[in-house]
Short mmCIF file of C-alpha atoms and ligand atoms in Angstrom, two decimals:
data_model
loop_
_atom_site.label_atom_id
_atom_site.label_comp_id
_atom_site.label_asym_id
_atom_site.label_seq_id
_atom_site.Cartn_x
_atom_site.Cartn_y
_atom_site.Cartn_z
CA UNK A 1 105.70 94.98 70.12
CA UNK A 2 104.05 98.34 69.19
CA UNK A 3 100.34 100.02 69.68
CA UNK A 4 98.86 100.27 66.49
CA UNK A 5 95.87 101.48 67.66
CA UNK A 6 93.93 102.78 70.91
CA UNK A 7 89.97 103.19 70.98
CA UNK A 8 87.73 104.05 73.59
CA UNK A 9 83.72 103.39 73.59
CA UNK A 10 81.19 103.70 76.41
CA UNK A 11 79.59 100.46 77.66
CA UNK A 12 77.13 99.19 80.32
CA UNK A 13 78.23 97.95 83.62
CA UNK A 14 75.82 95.75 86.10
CA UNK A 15 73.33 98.84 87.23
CA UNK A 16 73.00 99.45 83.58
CA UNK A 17 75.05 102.75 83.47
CA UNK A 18 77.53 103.56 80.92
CA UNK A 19 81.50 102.87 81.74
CA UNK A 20 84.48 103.30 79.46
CA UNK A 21 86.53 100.66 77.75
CA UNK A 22 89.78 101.11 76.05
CA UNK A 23 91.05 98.49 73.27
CA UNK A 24 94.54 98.49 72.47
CA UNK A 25 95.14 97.27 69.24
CA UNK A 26 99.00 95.93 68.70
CA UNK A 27 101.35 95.59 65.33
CA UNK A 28 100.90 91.59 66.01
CA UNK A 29 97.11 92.15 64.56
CA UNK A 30 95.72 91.16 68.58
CA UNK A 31 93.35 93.63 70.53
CA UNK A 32 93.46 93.83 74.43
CA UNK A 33 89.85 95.25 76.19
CA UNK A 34 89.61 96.39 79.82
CA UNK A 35 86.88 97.88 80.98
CA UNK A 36 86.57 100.10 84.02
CA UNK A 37 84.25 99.23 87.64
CA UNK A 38 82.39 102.08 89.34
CA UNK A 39 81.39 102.54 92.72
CA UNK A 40 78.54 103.91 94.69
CA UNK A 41 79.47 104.70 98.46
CA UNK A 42 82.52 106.66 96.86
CA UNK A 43 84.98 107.99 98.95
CA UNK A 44 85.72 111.95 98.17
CA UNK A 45 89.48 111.46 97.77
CA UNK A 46 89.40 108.85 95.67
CA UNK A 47 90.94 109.88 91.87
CA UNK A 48 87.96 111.52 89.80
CA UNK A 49 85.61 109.58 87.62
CA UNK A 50 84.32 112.40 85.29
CA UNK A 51 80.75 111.64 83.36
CA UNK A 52 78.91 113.97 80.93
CA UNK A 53 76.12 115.21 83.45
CA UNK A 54 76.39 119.30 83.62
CA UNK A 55 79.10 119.28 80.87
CA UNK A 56 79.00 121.02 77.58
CA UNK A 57 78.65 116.96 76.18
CA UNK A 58 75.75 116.24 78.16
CA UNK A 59 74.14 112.99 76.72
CA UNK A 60 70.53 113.25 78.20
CA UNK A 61 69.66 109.59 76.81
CA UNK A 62 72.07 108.22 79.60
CA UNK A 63 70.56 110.26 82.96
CA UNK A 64 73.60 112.54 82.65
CA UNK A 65 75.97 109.21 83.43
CA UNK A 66 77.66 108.75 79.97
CA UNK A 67 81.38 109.32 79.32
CA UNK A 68 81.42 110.42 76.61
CA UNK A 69 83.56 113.26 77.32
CA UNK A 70 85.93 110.40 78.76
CA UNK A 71 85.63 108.58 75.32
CA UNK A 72 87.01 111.32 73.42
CA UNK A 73 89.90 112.03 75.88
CA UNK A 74 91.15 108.35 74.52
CA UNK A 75 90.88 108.94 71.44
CA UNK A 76 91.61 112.30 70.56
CA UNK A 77 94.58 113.19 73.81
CA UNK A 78 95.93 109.85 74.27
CA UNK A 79 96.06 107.57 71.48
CA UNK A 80 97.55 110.29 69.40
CA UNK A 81 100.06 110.30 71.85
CA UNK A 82 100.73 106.73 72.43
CA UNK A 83 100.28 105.66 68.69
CA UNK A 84 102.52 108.86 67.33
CA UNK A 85 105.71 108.17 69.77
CA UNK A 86 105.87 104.74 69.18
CA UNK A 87 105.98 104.34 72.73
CA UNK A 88 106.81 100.67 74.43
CA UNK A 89 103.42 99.45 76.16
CA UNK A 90 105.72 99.55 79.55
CA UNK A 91 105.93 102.79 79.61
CA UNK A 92 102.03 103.61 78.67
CA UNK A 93 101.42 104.72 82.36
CA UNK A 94 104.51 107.38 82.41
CA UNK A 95 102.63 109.00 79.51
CA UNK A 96 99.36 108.96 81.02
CA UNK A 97 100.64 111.02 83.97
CA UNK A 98 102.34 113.26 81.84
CA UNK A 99 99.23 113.97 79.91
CA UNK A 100 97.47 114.33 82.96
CA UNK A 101 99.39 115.00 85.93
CA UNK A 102 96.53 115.72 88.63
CA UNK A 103 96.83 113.74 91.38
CA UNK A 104 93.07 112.85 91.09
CA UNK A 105 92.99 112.31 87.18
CA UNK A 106 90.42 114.80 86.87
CA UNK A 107 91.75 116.41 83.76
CA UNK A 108 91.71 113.00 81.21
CA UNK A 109 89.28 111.52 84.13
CA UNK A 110 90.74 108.53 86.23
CA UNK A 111 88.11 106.44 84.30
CA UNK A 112 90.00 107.02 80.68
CA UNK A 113 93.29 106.55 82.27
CA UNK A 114 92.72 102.90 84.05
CA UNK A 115 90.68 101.90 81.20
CA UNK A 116 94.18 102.55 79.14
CA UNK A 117 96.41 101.68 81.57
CA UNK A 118 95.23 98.58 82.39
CA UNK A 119 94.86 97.64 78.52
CA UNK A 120 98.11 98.39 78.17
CA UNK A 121 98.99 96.11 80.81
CA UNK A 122 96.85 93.31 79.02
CA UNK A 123 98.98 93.97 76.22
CA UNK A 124 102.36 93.40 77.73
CA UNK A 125 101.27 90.40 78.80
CA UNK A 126 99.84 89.36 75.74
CA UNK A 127 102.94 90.44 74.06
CA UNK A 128 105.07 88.08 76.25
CA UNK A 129 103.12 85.39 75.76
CA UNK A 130 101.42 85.15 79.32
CA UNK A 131 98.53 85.82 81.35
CA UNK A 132 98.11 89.11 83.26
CA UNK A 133 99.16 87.30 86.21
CA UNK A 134 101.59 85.61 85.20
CA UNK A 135 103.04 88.65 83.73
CA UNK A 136 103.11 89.71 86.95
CA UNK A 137 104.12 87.17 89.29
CA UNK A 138 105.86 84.48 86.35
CA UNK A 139 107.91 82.36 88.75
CA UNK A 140 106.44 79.60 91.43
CA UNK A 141 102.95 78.73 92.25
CA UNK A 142 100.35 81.39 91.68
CA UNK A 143 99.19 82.69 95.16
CA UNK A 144 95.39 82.75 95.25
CA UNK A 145 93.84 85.32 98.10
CA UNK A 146 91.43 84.32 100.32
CA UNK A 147 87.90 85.50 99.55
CA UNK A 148 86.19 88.22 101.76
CA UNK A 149 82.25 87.45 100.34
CA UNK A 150 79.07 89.66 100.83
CA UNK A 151 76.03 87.38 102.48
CA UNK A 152 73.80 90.33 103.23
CA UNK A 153 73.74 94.17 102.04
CA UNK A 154 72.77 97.53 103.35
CA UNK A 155 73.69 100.90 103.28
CA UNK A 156 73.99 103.02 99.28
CA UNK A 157 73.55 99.02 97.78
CA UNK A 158 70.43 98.22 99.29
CA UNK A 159 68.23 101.07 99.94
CA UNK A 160 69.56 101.81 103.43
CA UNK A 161 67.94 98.53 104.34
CA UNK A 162 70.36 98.02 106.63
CA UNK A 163 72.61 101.54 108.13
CA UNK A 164 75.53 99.22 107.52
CA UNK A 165 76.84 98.24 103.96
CA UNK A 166 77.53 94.69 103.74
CA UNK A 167 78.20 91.57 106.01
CA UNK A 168 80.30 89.13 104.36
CA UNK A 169 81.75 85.96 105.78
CA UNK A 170 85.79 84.80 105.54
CA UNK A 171 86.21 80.96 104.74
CA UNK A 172 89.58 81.20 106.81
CA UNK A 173 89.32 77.25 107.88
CA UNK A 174 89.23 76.25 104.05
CA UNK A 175 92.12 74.54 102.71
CA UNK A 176 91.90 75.66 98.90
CA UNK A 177 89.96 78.41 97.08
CA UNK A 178 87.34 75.79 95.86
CA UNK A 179 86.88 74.30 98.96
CA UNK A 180 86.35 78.08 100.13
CA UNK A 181 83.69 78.83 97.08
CA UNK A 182 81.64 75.66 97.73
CA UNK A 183 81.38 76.87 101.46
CA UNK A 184 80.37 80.61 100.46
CA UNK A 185 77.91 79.68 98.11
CA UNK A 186 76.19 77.20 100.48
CA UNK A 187 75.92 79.77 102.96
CA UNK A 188 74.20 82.09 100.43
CA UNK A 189 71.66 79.72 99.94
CA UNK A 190 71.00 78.86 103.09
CA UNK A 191 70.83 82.80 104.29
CA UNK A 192 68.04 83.27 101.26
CA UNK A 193 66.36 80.03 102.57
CA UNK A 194 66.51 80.87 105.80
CA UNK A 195 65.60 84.36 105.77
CA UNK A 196 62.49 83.80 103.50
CA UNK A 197 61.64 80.85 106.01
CA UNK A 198 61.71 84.19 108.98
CA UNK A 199 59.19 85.65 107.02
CA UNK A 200 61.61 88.42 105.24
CA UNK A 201 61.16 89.32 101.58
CA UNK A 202 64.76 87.88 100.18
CA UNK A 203 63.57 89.25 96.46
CA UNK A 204 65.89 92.51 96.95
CA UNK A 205 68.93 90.96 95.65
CA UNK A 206 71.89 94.61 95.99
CA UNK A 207 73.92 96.01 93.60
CA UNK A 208 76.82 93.53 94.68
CA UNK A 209 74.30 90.12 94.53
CA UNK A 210 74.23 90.43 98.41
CA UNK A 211 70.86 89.44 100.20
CA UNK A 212 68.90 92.32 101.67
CA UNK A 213 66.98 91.63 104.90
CA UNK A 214 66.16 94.83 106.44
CA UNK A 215 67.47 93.85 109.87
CA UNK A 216 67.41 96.84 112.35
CA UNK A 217 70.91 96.50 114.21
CA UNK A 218 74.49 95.33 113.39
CA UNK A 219 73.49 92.52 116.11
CA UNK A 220 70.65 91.25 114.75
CA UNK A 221 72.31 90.71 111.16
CA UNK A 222 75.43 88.91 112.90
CA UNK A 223 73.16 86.04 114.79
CA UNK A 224 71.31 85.22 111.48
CA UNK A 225 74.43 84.82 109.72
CA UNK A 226 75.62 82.47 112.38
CA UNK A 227 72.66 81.01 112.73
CA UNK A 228 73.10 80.33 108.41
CA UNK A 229 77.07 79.18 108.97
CA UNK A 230 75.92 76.94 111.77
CA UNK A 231 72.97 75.16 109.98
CA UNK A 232 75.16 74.40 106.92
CA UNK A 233 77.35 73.14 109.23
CA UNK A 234 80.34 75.03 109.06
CA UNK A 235 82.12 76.17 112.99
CA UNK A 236 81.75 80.01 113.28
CA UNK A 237 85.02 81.34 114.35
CA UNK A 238 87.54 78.07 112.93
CA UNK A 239 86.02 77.47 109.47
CA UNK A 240 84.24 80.89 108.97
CA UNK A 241 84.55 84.39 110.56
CA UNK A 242 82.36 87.53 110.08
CA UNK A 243 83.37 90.52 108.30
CA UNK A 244 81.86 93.48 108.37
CA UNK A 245 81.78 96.95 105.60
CA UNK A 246 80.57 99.76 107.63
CA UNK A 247 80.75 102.15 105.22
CA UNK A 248 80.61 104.90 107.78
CA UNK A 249 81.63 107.76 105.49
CA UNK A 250 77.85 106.75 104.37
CA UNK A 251 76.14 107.93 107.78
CA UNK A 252 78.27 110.37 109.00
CA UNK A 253 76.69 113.48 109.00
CA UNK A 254 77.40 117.06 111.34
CA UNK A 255 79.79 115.88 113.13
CA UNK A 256 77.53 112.57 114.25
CA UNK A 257 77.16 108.99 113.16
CA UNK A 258 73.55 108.38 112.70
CA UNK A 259 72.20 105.07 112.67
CA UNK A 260 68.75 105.80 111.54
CA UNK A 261 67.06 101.93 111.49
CA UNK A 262 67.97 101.78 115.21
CA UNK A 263 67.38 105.63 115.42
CA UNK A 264 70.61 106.41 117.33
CA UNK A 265 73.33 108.91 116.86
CA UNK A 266 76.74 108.88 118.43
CA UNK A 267 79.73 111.32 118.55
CA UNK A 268 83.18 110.06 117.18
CA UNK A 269 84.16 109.18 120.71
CA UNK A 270 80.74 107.39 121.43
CA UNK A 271 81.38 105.46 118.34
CA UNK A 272 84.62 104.09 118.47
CA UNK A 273 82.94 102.54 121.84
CA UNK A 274 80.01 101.30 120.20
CA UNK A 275 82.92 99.42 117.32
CA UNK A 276 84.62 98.15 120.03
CA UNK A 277 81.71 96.93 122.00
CA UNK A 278 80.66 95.19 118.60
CA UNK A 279 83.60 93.04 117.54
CA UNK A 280 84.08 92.43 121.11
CA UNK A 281 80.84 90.42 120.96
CA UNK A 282 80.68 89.22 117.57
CA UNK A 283 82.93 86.98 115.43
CA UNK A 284 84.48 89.66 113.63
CA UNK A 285 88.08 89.31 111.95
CA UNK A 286 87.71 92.05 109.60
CA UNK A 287 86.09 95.45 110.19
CA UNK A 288 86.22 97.66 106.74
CA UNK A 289 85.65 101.72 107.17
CA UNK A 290 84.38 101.78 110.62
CA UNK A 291 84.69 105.72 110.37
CA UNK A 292 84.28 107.95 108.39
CA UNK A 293 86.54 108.87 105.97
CA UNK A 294 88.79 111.89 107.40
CA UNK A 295 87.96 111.01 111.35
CA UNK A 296 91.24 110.25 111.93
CA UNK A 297 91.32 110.65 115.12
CA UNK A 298 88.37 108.01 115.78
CA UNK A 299 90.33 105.72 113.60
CA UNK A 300 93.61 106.15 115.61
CA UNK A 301 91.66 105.53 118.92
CA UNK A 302 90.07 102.46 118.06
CA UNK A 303 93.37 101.08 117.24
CA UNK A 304 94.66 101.55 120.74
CA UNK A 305 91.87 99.46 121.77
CA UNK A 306 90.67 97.36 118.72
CA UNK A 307 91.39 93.41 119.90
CA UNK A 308 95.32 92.72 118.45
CA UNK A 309 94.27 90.19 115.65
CA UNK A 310 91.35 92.35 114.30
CA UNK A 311 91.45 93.26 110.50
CA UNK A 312 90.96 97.03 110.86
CA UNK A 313 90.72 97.98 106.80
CA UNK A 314 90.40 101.25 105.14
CA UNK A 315 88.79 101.95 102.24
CA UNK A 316 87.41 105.68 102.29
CA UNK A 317 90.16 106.39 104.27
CA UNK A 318 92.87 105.60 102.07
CA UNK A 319 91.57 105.79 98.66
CA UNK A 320 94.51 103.50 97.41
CA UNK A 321 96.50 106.54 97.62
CA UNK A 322 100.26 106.26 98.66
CA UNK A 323 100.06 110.19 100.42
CA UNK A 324 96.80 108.83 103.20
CA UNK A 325 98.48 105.30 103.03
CA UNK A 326 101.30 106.55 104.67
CA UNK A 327 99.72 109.25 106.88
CA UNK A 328 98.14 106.19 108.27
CA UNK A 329 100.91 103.79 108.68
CA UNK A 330 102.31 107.04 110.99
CA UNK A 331 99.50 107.54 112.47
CA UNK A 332 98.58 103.92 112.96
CA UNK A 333 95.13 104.33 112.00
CA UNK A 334 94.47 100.86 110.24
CA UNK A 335 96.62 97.43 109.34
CA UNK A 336 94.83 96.92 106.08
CA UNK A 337 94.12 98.51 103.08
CA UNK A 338 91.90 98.11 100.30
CA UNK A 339 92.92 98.30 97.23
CA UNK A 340 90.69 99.36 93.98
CA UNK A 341 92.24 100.18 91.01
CA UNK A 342 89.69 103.23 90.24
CA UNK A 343 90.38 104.84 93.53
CA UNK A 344 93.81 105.67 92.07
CA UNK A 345 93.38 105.65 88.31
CA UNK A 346 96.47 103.97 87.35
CA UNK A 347 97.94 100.15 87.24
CA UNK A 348 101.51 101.24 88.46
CA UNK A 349 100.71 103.73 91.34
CA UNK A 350 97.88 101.07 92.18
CA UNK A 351 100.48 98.11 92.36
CA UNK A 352 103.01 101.18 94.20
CA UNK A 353 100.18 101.48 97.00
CA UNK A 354 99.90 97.63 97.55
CA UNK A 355 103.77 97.47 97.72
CA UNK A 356 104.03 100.26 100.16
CA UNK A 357 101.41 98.88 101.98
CA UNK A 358 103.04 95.14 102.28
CA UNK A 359 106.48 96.67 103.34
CA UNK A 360 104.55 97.86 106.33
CA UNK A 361 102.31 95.11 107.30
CA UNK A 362 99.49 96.15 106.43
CA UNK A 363 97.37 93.48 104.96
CA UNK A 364 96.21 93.96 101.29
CA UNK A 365 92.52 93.53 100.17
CA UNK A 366 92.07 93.67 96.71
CA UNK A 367 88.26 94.76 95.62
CA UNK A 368 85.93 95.20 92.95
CA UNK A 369 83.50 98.36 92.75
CA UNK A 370 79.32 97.72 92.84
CA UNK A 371 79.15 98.69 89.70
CA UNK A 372 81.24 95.74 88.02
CA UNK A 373 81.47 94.38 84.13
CA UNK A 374 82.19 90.85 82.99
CA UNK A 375 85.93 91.51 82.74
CA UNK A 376 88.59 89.40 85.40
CA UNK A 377 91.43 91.42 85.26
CA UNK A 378 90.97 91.79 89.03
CA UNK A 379 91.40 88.16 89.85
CA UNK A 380 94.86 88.08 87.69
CA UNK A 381 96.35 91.37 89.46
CA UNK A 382 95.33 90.13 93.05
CA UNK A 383 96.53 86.84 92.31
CA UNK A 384 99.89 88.45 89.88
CA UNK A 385 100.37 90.86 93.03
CA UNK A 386 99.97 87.78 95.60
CA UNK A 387 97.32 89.90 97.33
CA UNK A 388 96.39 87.89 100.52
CA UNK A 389 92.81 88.90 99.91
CA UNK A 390 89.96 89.62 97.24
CA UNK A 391 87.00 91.24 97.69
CA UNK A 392 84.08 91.01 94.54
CA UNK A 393 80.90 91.30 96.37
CA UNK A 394 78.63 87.98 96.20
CA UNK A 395 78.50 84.85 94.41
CA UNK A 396 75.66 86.11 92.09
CA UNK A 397 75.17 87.79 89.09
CA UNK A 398 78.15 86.75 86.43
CA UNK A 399 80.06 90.10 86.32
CA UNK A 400 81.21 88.80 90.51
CA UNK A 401 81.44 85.28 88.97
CA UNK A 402 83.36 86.36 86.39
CA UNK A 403 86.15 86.91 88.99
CA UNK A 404 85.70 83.85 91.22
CA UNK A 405 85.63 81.58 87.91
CA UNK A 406 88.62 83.05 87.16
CA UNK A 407 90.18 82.21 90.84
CA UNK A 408 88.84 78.95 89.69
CA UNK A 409 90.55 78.37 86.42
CA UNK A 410 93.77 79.17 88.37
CA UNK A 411 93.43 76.52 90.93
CA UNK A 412 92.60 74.25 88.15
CA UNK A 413 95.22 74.57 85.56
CA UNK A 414 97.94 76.27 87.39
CA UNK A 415 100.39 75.32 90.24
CA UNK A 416 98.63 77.61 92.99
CA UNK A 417 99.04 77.91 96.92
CA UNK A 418 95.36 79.34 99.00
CA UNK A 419 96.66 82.46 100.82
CA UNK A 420 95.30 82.59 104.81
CA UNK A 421 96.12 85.72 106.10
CA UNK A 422 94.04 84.77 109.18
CA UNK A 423 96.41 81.60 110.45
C1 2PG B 501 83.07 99.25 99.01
C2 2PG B 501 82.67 99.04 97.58
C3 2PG B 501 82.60 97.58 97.23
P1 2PG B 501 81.49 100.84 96.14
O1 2PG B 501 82.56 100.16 99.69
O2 2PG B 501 83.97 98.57 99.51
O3 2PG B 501 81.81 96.87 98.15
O4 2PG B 501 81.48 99.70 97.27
O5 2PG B 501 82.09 100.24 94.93
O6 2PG B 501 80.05 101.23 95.95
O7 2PG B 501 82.31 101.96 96.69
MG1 MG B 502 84.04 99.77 101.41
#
């Protein structure tokens, strides 16, 4: 089957800001839509996500955050070029790098070429009669990833309510993915119940539907969340573990990470002590961006010392790009990776990092951005790629829910197996 045509148009995404869709339009008469996430605590070598603000196509009416500019690169560089050559929708992602061969994207903008790519990849499936993950994993039972859910958020989400980003729980005693859902979302409304019922205002509701309790240390928000998991009645540690976003890259500033609700700062090597000291003394099975995004050397420490079964996962630090992936499997700097399609700008080098990644043993996270839209594409490529986990912020607000219902559907109409990367 052939692209008839290719259109891209700005739309909103959950803050309300403008992000770019592409619609792939094949000779069958069926369109294909993706639309493309955006993040807030970005990290500075992920691929480029270019907007209007301080171009010559400034659009005022949008804050400077339209993409526009973006827009027309789809429709006047690359659907001429995909529609012209008669080009198979396999082969769309060759011919985005070969309009725009920048490692970051920053030429077309990494937002106009995953918005294409992935449509394109929509479109294949469509084309072969199946669903995006099914196109990509079509034999045996679907693997579904275990979820990795946001309870309470800090940091750029939250209004540096808290210095770290989020604390999200692991259902890693659940035996299916609903099973797993029923137990997240009964925590959530037990952490709002209890937290209003401690005399916090619970109305601050983040960019990723986490709760935002303005607790002063790392500490402190741990023992509420067990005190949540244990009052629903769930066992800390078997059924549920804690997982914690750092977002360091956030705080790190001359040289120092500054904590500023606790009003502490700590060098590199302080800090890698302070981590350890942490998970040490929490419940913590997954620990995401500890440091800052090109401390490599902090990273690489901590990993001598880290406890053997902790989840030590970088996001900042490795961009979902192959070149820092594999500077860290060298270096040993992590043993998981997140992996966000907009980091790299591309479905195939995207799916290339997770591969790479797997072959090494490094575990694979797959993860929305804060800034989200109603699409579920993510579910079907963690699920397609047999990611063993997914990452979408909270249960609330339908552009997350869009990607659990999804996870849903699966276990409900498809032959599935619950991924536990934590047995
Ligand atoms: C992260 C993501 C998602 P953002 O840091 O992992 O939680 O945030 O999309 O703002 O980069
Ligand atoms: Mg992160």
């Amino acid at each position: 089957m052939k692209i008839n045509k290719v259109i891209g148009y700005q739309v909103l995404d959950s803050r309300g800001r403008p992000t770019v869709a592409a619609a792939i339009s094949l000779t069958d008469g069926s369109t294909h839509t993706a639309r493309v996430p955006s993040g807030a605590s970005t990290g500075m070598h992920e691929a480029k996500e270019l907007r209007d603000k301080g171009s010559e196509n400034e659009e005022k009416f949008y804050a400077g955050l339209s993409v526009q500019q973006v827009v027309k690169n789809i429709n006047e560089k690359i659907a001429p070029r995909l529609i012209e050559e008669q080009i198979d929708l396999n082969v769309v992602d060759a011919h985005l790098l070969e309009l725009d061969p920048s490692v970051d994207h920053s030429s077309l903008g990494a937002n106009a070429t995953l918005a294409v790519s992935l449509a394109a990849a929509i479109a294949d499936a469509h084309s072969q009669n199946k669903s995006l993950a099914r196109f990509f994993n079509p034999d045996g039972p679907l693997l579904i990833p275990m979820p990795m859910v946001n309870i309470l958020s800090g940091g750029a989400h939250a209004n540096r309510n808290m210095d770290i980003q989020d604390l999200l729980i692991i259902p890693v005693g659940a035996k299916t993915f609903t099973e797993a859902l029923s137990w997240i979302v009964a925590v959530r409304e037990m952490a709002a119940k209890l937290g209003k019922e401690a005399g916090h205002s619970t109305n601050l509701i983040a960019d990723e539907g986490g709760i935002s309790i303005p607790f002063k240390s790392v500490d402190e928000a741990c023992e509420f969340v067990i005190s949540v998991i244990e009052k629903v009645g769930l066992i800390v540690g078997d059924q549920v573990g804690l997982a914690l976003d750092v977002a360091s890259t956030q705080f790190f500033e001359s040289e120092k990470y500054n904590l500023t609700n606790i009003n502490k700062s700590y060098t590199s090597e302080e800090f890698v002590k302070y981590i350890n000291n942490l998970v040490s003394n929490q419940p913590i099975i997954s620990i995401e961006d500890p440091f800052a995004e090109d401390d490599w050397s902090a990273w690489q420490q901590f990993m001598t010392i880290a406890p053997k079964k902790l989840q030590v996962l970088g996001d900042d630090l490795l961009t979902t790009n192959l070149v820092r992936l594999n500077k860290a499997i060298d270096q040993k700097s992590a043993n998981a990776i997140l992996i966000k399609a907009n980091q790299n700008g591309l479905v195939t080098s995207t799916l290339n990092v997770l591969k790479q990644a797997r072959a090494n043993n490094f575990n694979t996270v797959v993860s929305a951005r804060s800034g989200e839209n109603e699409d579920s594409w993510l579910s079907d490529l963690a699920t397609g790629w047999s990611a063993g986990q997914i990452k979408v912020g909270s249960t609330h607000g339908s552009e997350r829910n869009a990607k659990w219902n999804r996870l849903l559907e699966f276990e409900a109409v498809e032959k599935t197996k619950f991924l536990n990367p934590f047995n």
